[in-house]
Amino acid sequence: MNNLESKYLTLKYGMHLRYIKRLGFKSSFAMFSVKYGSSDFNFILDGKEYKTKPGIAHFIEHKCFAMPDGSDAFYKFSKFGASANAYTTYDRTIYYFKTVDDLYEPLGLLIDMMLSKGFTKENIAVVSIMPCTGKKYERTRKQLMRDGKPETDVVLTTQEFARMIKSADSPFGEYTGAATIFGASGGVAEAAARTAYYFVTGENIGNDDIKEMRGVDKNTRSKTVELDIKGTHVVVRVVSTLKEAEKAIQEIKNGTANFQL
């Protein structure tokens, strides 16, 4: 593409950097990709092998937004006029932001957020929900301690946890129709499309249903649906596996995607 300028280099300490400039674009994007995802359970550091539990990559994804000084990185990004987020795939975790203002201040914040050491015992609590009261005793056993302190901070039984939920006032917030369809194939995409329609038009979509998005083609695990948003036609790609999601992401990277959402 004539309006695309791309540069790629490797920094001396191993970080890969890619810079892409496209003429005519008003927004700037920056991404920080870490090769650690939901399927990575074992890794070697300084010659020692470590084993982690499922869900650690997703936990770290959220934890990185907590800065060492106790501040919230999301708030800092918003002060710079940037919108930040992150997501975890099976093989990597990606942090990114978008801005129409100055790129360099939020970029410095992104790098600082990723390279700072914000993980301490003081700001991480391990809570286990267990079916029996015996686990409360087990957390105090010497075999399950590190440096004289329990690995698990608090143990709650399932009955205690259930009572906490019942005693709370609407612990899960207000009910929405979108939540009902999340369990169906295509439900999350349909909910996102409904929300996009509302933000663009200020109105709810006609009958609240986009049934074309529901279900899945067992042969391709992917489908494309065209929406009419007050005369603007938007193509939505709905995928049902990580393999198909990766294909869609690759199309976006290559500039060959024929969909907008």
Short mmCIF file of C-alpha atoms in Angstrom, two decimals:
data_model
loop_
_atom_site.label_atom_id
_atom_site.label_comp_id
_atom_site.label_asym_id
_atom_site.label_seq_id
_atom_site.Cartn_x
_atom_site.Cartn_y
_atom_site.Cartn_z
CA MET A 1 0.00 0.00 0.00
CA ASN A 2 1.38 3.38 -1.03
CA ASN A 3 0.19 5.19 2.10
CA LEU A 4 1.80 2.67 4.49
CA GLU A 5 5.26 3.07 6.00
CA SER A 6 6.65 0.25 8.16
CA LYS A 7 9.92 -0.16 10.06
CA TYR A 8 11.11 -3.12 12.14
CA LEU A 9 14.09 -3.38 14.48
CA THR A 10 15.34 -5.37 17.46
CA LEU A 11 16.62 -3.46 20.48
CA LYS A 12 19.89 -4.51 22.11
CA TYR A 13 18.16 -6.22 25.06
CA GLY A 14 15.99 -8.37 22.78
CA MET A 15 12.75 -6.40 22.49
CA HIS A 16 11.27 -6.36 18.98
CA LEU A 17 9.88 -3.02 17.81
CA ARG A 18 7.64 -2.42 14.80
CA TYR A 19 6.61 1.07 13.72
CA ILE A 20 3.77 1.49 11.20
CA LYS A 21 2.72 4.86 9.81
CA ARG A 22 -0.35 5.20 7.61
CA LEU A 23 -1.08 8.55 6.00
CA GLY A 24 -4.53 9.99 6.57
CA PHE A 25 -5.13 8.29 9.91
CA LYS A 26 -6.13 10.56 12.82
CA SER A 27 -5.66 7.98 15.59
CA SER A 28 -2.47 6.46 16.99
CA PHE A 29 -2.20 2.96 18.43
CA ALA A 30 0.53 1.33 20.49
CA MET A 31 0.74 -2.33 21.52
CA PHE A 32 3.03 -4.17 23.94
CA SER A 33 3.00 -7.93 23.28
CA VAL A 34 4.34 -10.48 25.77
CA LYS A 35 4.82 -14.07 24.64
CA TYR A 36 2.97 -15.58 27.59
CA GLY A 37 -0.59 -16.82 27.24
CA SER A 38 -3.27 -19.04 28.72
CA SER A 39 -1.60 -22.29 27.54
CA ASP A 40 1.80 -21.48 29.11
CA PHE A 41 2.03 -23.38 32.40
CA ASN A 42 5.78 -24.07 32.62
CA PHE A 43 8.71 -21.74 32.05
CA ILE A 44 12.42 -21.60 32.89
CA LEU A 45 14.01 -18.55 34.53
CA ASP A 46 17.70 -18.41 35.48
CA GLY A 47 18.01 -22.15 34.92
CA LYS A 48 15.11 -23.04 37.23
CA GLU A 49 11.80 -24.48 36.03
CA TYR A 50 8.58 -22.95 37.37
CA LYS A 51 5.06 -24.36 37.10
CA THR A 52 1.99 -22.11 37.22
CA LYS A 53 -1.72 -22.77 37.54
CA PRO A 54 -4.32 -22.16 34.80
CA GLY A 55 -5.53 -18.56 34.74
CA ILE A 56 -2.22 -16.95 35.78
CA ALA A 57 -1.73 -15.18 32.42
CA HIS A 58 -5.18 -13.58 32.66
CA PHE A 59 -4.53 -12.59 36.28
CA ILE A 60 -1.23 -10.92 35.32
CA GLU A 61 -3.00 -9.13 32.46
CA HIS A 62 -5.23 -7.34 34.99
CA LYS A 63 -2.57 -6.94 37.67
CA CYS A 64 -0.19 -5.01 35.40
CA PHE A 65 -2.60 -2.07 35.38
CA ALA A 66 -1.96 -1.62 39.13
CA MET A 67 1.08 0.63 39.39
CA PRO A 68 3.73 0.12 42.15
CA ASP A 69 2.76 3.44 43.78
CA GLY A 70 -0.81 2.22 44.23
CA SER A 71 -2.25 4.32 41.39
CA ASP A 72 -4.46 3.05 38.57
CA ALA A 73 -2.90 2.99 35.09
CA PHE A 74 -6.35 3.31 33.45
CA TYR A 75 -6.84 6.69 35.16
CA LYS A 76 -3.40 7.85 34.04
CA PHE A 77 -4.08 6.84 30.43
CA SER A 78 -7.36 8.79 30.48
CA LYS A 79 -5.52 11.90 31.73
CA PHE A 80 -3.36 11.68 28.61
CA GLY A 81 -6.45 11.37 26.41
CA ALA A 82 -5.82 7.69 25.69
CA SER A 83 -8.07 4.63 25.96
CA ALA A 84 -6.22 1.50 27.17
CA ASN A 85 -7.09 -2.19 27.36
CA ALA A 86 -5.55 -5.67 27.18
CA TYR A 87 -6.37 -9.22 26.16
CA THR A 88 -4.91 -12.70 26.55
CA THR A 89 -4.72 -15.36 23.83
CA TYR A 90 -3.43 -18.92 24.12
CA ASP A 91 0.18 -17.89 23.43
CA ARG A 92 0.56 -14.20 24.33
CA THR A 93 -0.78 -11.23 26.30
CA ILE A 94 -1.20 -7.88 24.57
CA TYR A 95 -1.54 -4.44 26.16
CA TYR A 96 -2.53 -1.52 23.96
CA PHE A 97 -3.92 1.99 23.84
CA LYS A 98 -5.51 4.33 21.30
CA THR A 99 -5.25 8.11 21.26
CA VAL A 100 -5.98 11.06 18.98
CA ASP A 101 -3.70 13.30 21.03
CA ASP A 102 0.02 13.15 21.75
CA LEU A 103 1.38 9.60 21.43
CA TYR A 104 4.53 9.88 23.50
CA GLU A 105 3.17 10.44 27.03
CA PRO A 106 0.83 7.39 27.01
CA LEU A 107 3.56 5.37 25.24
CA GLY A 108 5.95 6.15 28.10
CA LEU A 109 3.25 5.13 30.57
CA LEU A 110 2.68 1.82 28.73
CA ILE A 111 6.39 0.96 28.81
CA ASP A 112 6.69 2.01 32.46
CA MET A 113 3.63 -0.06 33.35
CA MET A 114 5.06 -3.17 31.71
CA LEU A 115 8.62 -2.86 33.01
CA SER A 116 7.88 -1.77 36.58
CA LYS A 117 7.78 -4.37 39.36
CA GLY A 118 4.32 -3.98 40.86
CA PHE A 119 3.87 -7.50 42.24
CA THR A 120 4.32 -7.76 46.01
CA LYS A 121 2.84 -9.92 48.74
CA GLU A 122 1.25 -6.78 50.17
CA ASN A 123 -0.88 -6.05 47.09
CA ILE A 124 -1.82 -9.63 46.14
CA ALA A 125 -4.21 -11.78 48.19
CA VAL A 126 -4.82 -15.49 47.56
CA VAL A 127 -8.36 -16.56 48.48
CA SER A 128 -9.49 -20.19 48.09
CA ILE A 129 -13.13 -21.28 47.92
CA MET A 130 -13.26 -24.87 49.19
CA PRO A 131 -16.06 -27.40 49.90
CA CYS A 132 -14.83 -28.46 53.35
CA THR A 133 -13.69 -26.74 56.56
CA GLY A 134 -10.57 -28.94 56.74
CA LYS A 135 -8.90 -26.68 54.17
CA LYS A 136 -8.89 -23.87 56.75
CA TYR A 137 -6.53 -25.97 58.86
CA GLU A 138 -4.45 -27.10 55.89
CA ARG A 139 -3.47 -23.51 55.00
CA THR A 140 -1.59 -23.31 58.34
CA ARG A 141 0.47 -26.50 57.83
CA LYS A 142 4.22 -25.94 57.66
CA GLN A 143 4.46 -27.92 54.42
CA LEU A 144 2.22 -25.34 52.72
CA MET A 145 4.10 -22.28 53.92
CA ARG A 146 6.85 -20.18 52.35
CA ASP A 147 9.23 -18.23 54.56
CA GLY A 148 7.02 -19.03 57.53
CA LYS A 149 3.88 -17.56 55.95
CA PRO A 150 0.89 -19.42 54.43
CA GLU A 151 0.73 -19.51 50.62
CA THR A 152 -3.05 -18.98 50.91
CA ASP A 153 -4.24 -15.88 52.76
CA VAL A 154 -7.89 -16.81 53.31
CA VAL A 155 -9.97 -19.98 52.94
CA LEU A 156 -13.75 -19.71 52.62
CA THR A 157 -16.10 -22.67 52.44
CA THR A 158 -18.65 -22.78 49.63
CA GLN A 159 -21.41 -22.25 52.23
CA GLU A 160 -19.67 -19.13 53.57
CA PHE A 161 -19.20 -17.80 50.05
CA ALA A 162 -22.87 -18.46 49.21
CA ARG A 163 -23.99 -16.59 52.35
CA MET A 164 -21.79 -13.63 51.40
CA ILE A 165 -23.41 -13.46 47.96
CA LYS A 166 -26.94 -13.75 49.36
CA SER A 167 -26.30 -11.01 51.95
CA ALA A 168 -24.99 -8.56 49.35
CA ASP A 169 -27.29 -6.02 47.68
CA SER A 170 -27.39 -6.92 43.94
CA PRO A 171 -23.79 -8.23 43.93
CA PHE A 172 -23.78 -8.77 40.18
CA GLY A 173 -25.43 -5.49 39.18
CA GLU A 174 -28.56 -5.01 37.10
CA TYR A 175 -29.89 -7.67 34.75
CA THR A 176 -29.44 -7.11 31.00
CA GLY A 177 -30.89 -8.94 28.04
CA ALA A 178 -27.41 -9.25 26.55
CA ALA A 179 -26.30 -11.39 29.48
CA THR A 180 -28.92 -13.99 28.57
CA ILE A 181 -27.44 -14.71 25.15
CA PHE A 182 -23.80 -14.91 26.22
CA GLY A 183 -24.08 -18.69 26.58
CA ALA A 184 -25.09 -19.14 22.93
CA SER A 185 -22.62 -19.31 20.04
CA GLY A 186 -22.43 -15.80 18.58
CA GLY A 187 -24.05 -14.29 21.66
CA VAL A 188 -21.08 -12.16 22.70
CA ALA A 189 -20.72 -10.78 19.15
CA GLU A 190 -24.45 -10.03 19.05
CA ALA A 191 -24.26 -8.15 22.35
CA ALA A 192 -21.27 -6.14 21.06
CA ALA A 193 -23.16 -5.30 17.85
CA ARG A 194 -26.21 -4.16 19.84
CA THR A 195 -23.98 -1.90 21.94
CA ALA A 196 -22.25 -0.49 18.86
CA TYR A 197 -25.64 0.27 17.30
CA TYR A 198 -26.72 2.14 20.43
CA PHE A 199 -23.52 4.22 20.69
CA VAL A 200 -23.69 5.20 17.02
CA THR A 201 -27.41 6.01 16.82
CA GLY A 202 -28.40 6.71 20.43
CA GLU A 203 -31.21 4.17 20.01
CA ASN A 204 -31.68 0.48 20.72
CA ILE A 205 -31.72 -1.80 17.70
CA GLY A 206 -35.24 -2.52 16.44
CA ASN A 207 -36.29 -5.93 17.78
CA ASP A 208 -33.23 -6.42 20.03
CA ASP A 209 -32.38 -9.64 18.17
CA ILE A 210 -29.71 -10.24 15.52
CA LYS A 211 -30.47 -13.91 14.98
CA GLU A 212 -28.16 -14.16 11.95
CA MET A 213 -25.22 -14.01 14.38
CA ARG A 214 -26.39 -16.94 16.44
CA GLY A 215 -25.31 -20.52 15.91
CA VAL A 216 -22.14 -21.71 14.22
CA ASP A 217 -21.16 -23.20 10.88
CA LYS A 218 -19.58 -26.52 11.92
CA ASN A 219 -17.41 -26.59 8.79
CA THR A 220 -15.80 -23.13 9.07
CA ARG A 221 -16.49 -22.13 12.70
CA SER A 222 -16.84 -18.63 11.27
CA LYS A 223 -19.54 -16.47 9.69
CA THR A 224 -19.90 -12.95 8.32
CA VAL A 225 -23.00 -10.84 8.91
CA GLU A 226 -23.84 -7.42 7.45
CA LEU A 227 -25.65 -4.89 9.64
CA ASP A 228 -27.54 -1.78 8.52
CA ILE A 229 -26.92 1.01 11.05
CA LYS A 230 -29.16 3.85 9.86
CA GLY A 231 -27.93 3.49 6.30
CA THR A 232 -24.32 2.64 7.17
CA HIS A 233 -23.49 -0.97 6.31
CA VAL A 234 -21.11 -2.67 8.77
CA VAL A 235 -19.73 -6.15 8.24
CA VAL A 236 -19.30 -8.23 11.41
CA ARG A 237 -17.13 -11.35 11.62
CA VAL A 238 -18.26 -13.93 14.21
CA VAL A 239 -15.76 -16.68 15.14
CA SER A 240 -16.11 -19.63 17.50
CA THR A 241 -12.56 -20.94 18.07
CA LEU A 242 -9.17 -19.45 18.89
CA LYS A 243 -7.92 -20.76 15.54
CA GLU A 244 -10.52 -18.74 13.66
CA ALA A 245 -9.91 -15.72 15.90
CA GLU A 246 -6.21 -15.90 15.03
CA LYS A 247 -7.07 -16.01 11.31
CA ALA A 248 -9.25 -12.90 11.68
CA ILE A 249 -6.50 -11.06 13.57
CA GLN A 250 -3.98 -11.98 10.88
CA GLU A 251 -6.31 -10.59 8.19
CA ILE A 252 -6.45 -7.30 10.12
CA LYS A 253 -2.66 -7.20 10.39
CA ASN A 254 -2.27 -7.93 6.67
CA GLY A 255 -4.84 -5.31 5.68
CA THR A 256 -7.03 -7.91 3.93
CA ALA A 257 -9.94 -7.98 6.41
CA ASN A 258 -13.33 -7.40 4.78
CA PHE A 259 -15.09 -6.73 8.09
CA GLN A 260 -15.25 -3.76 10.49
CA LEU A 261 -16.25 -5.47 13.75
#
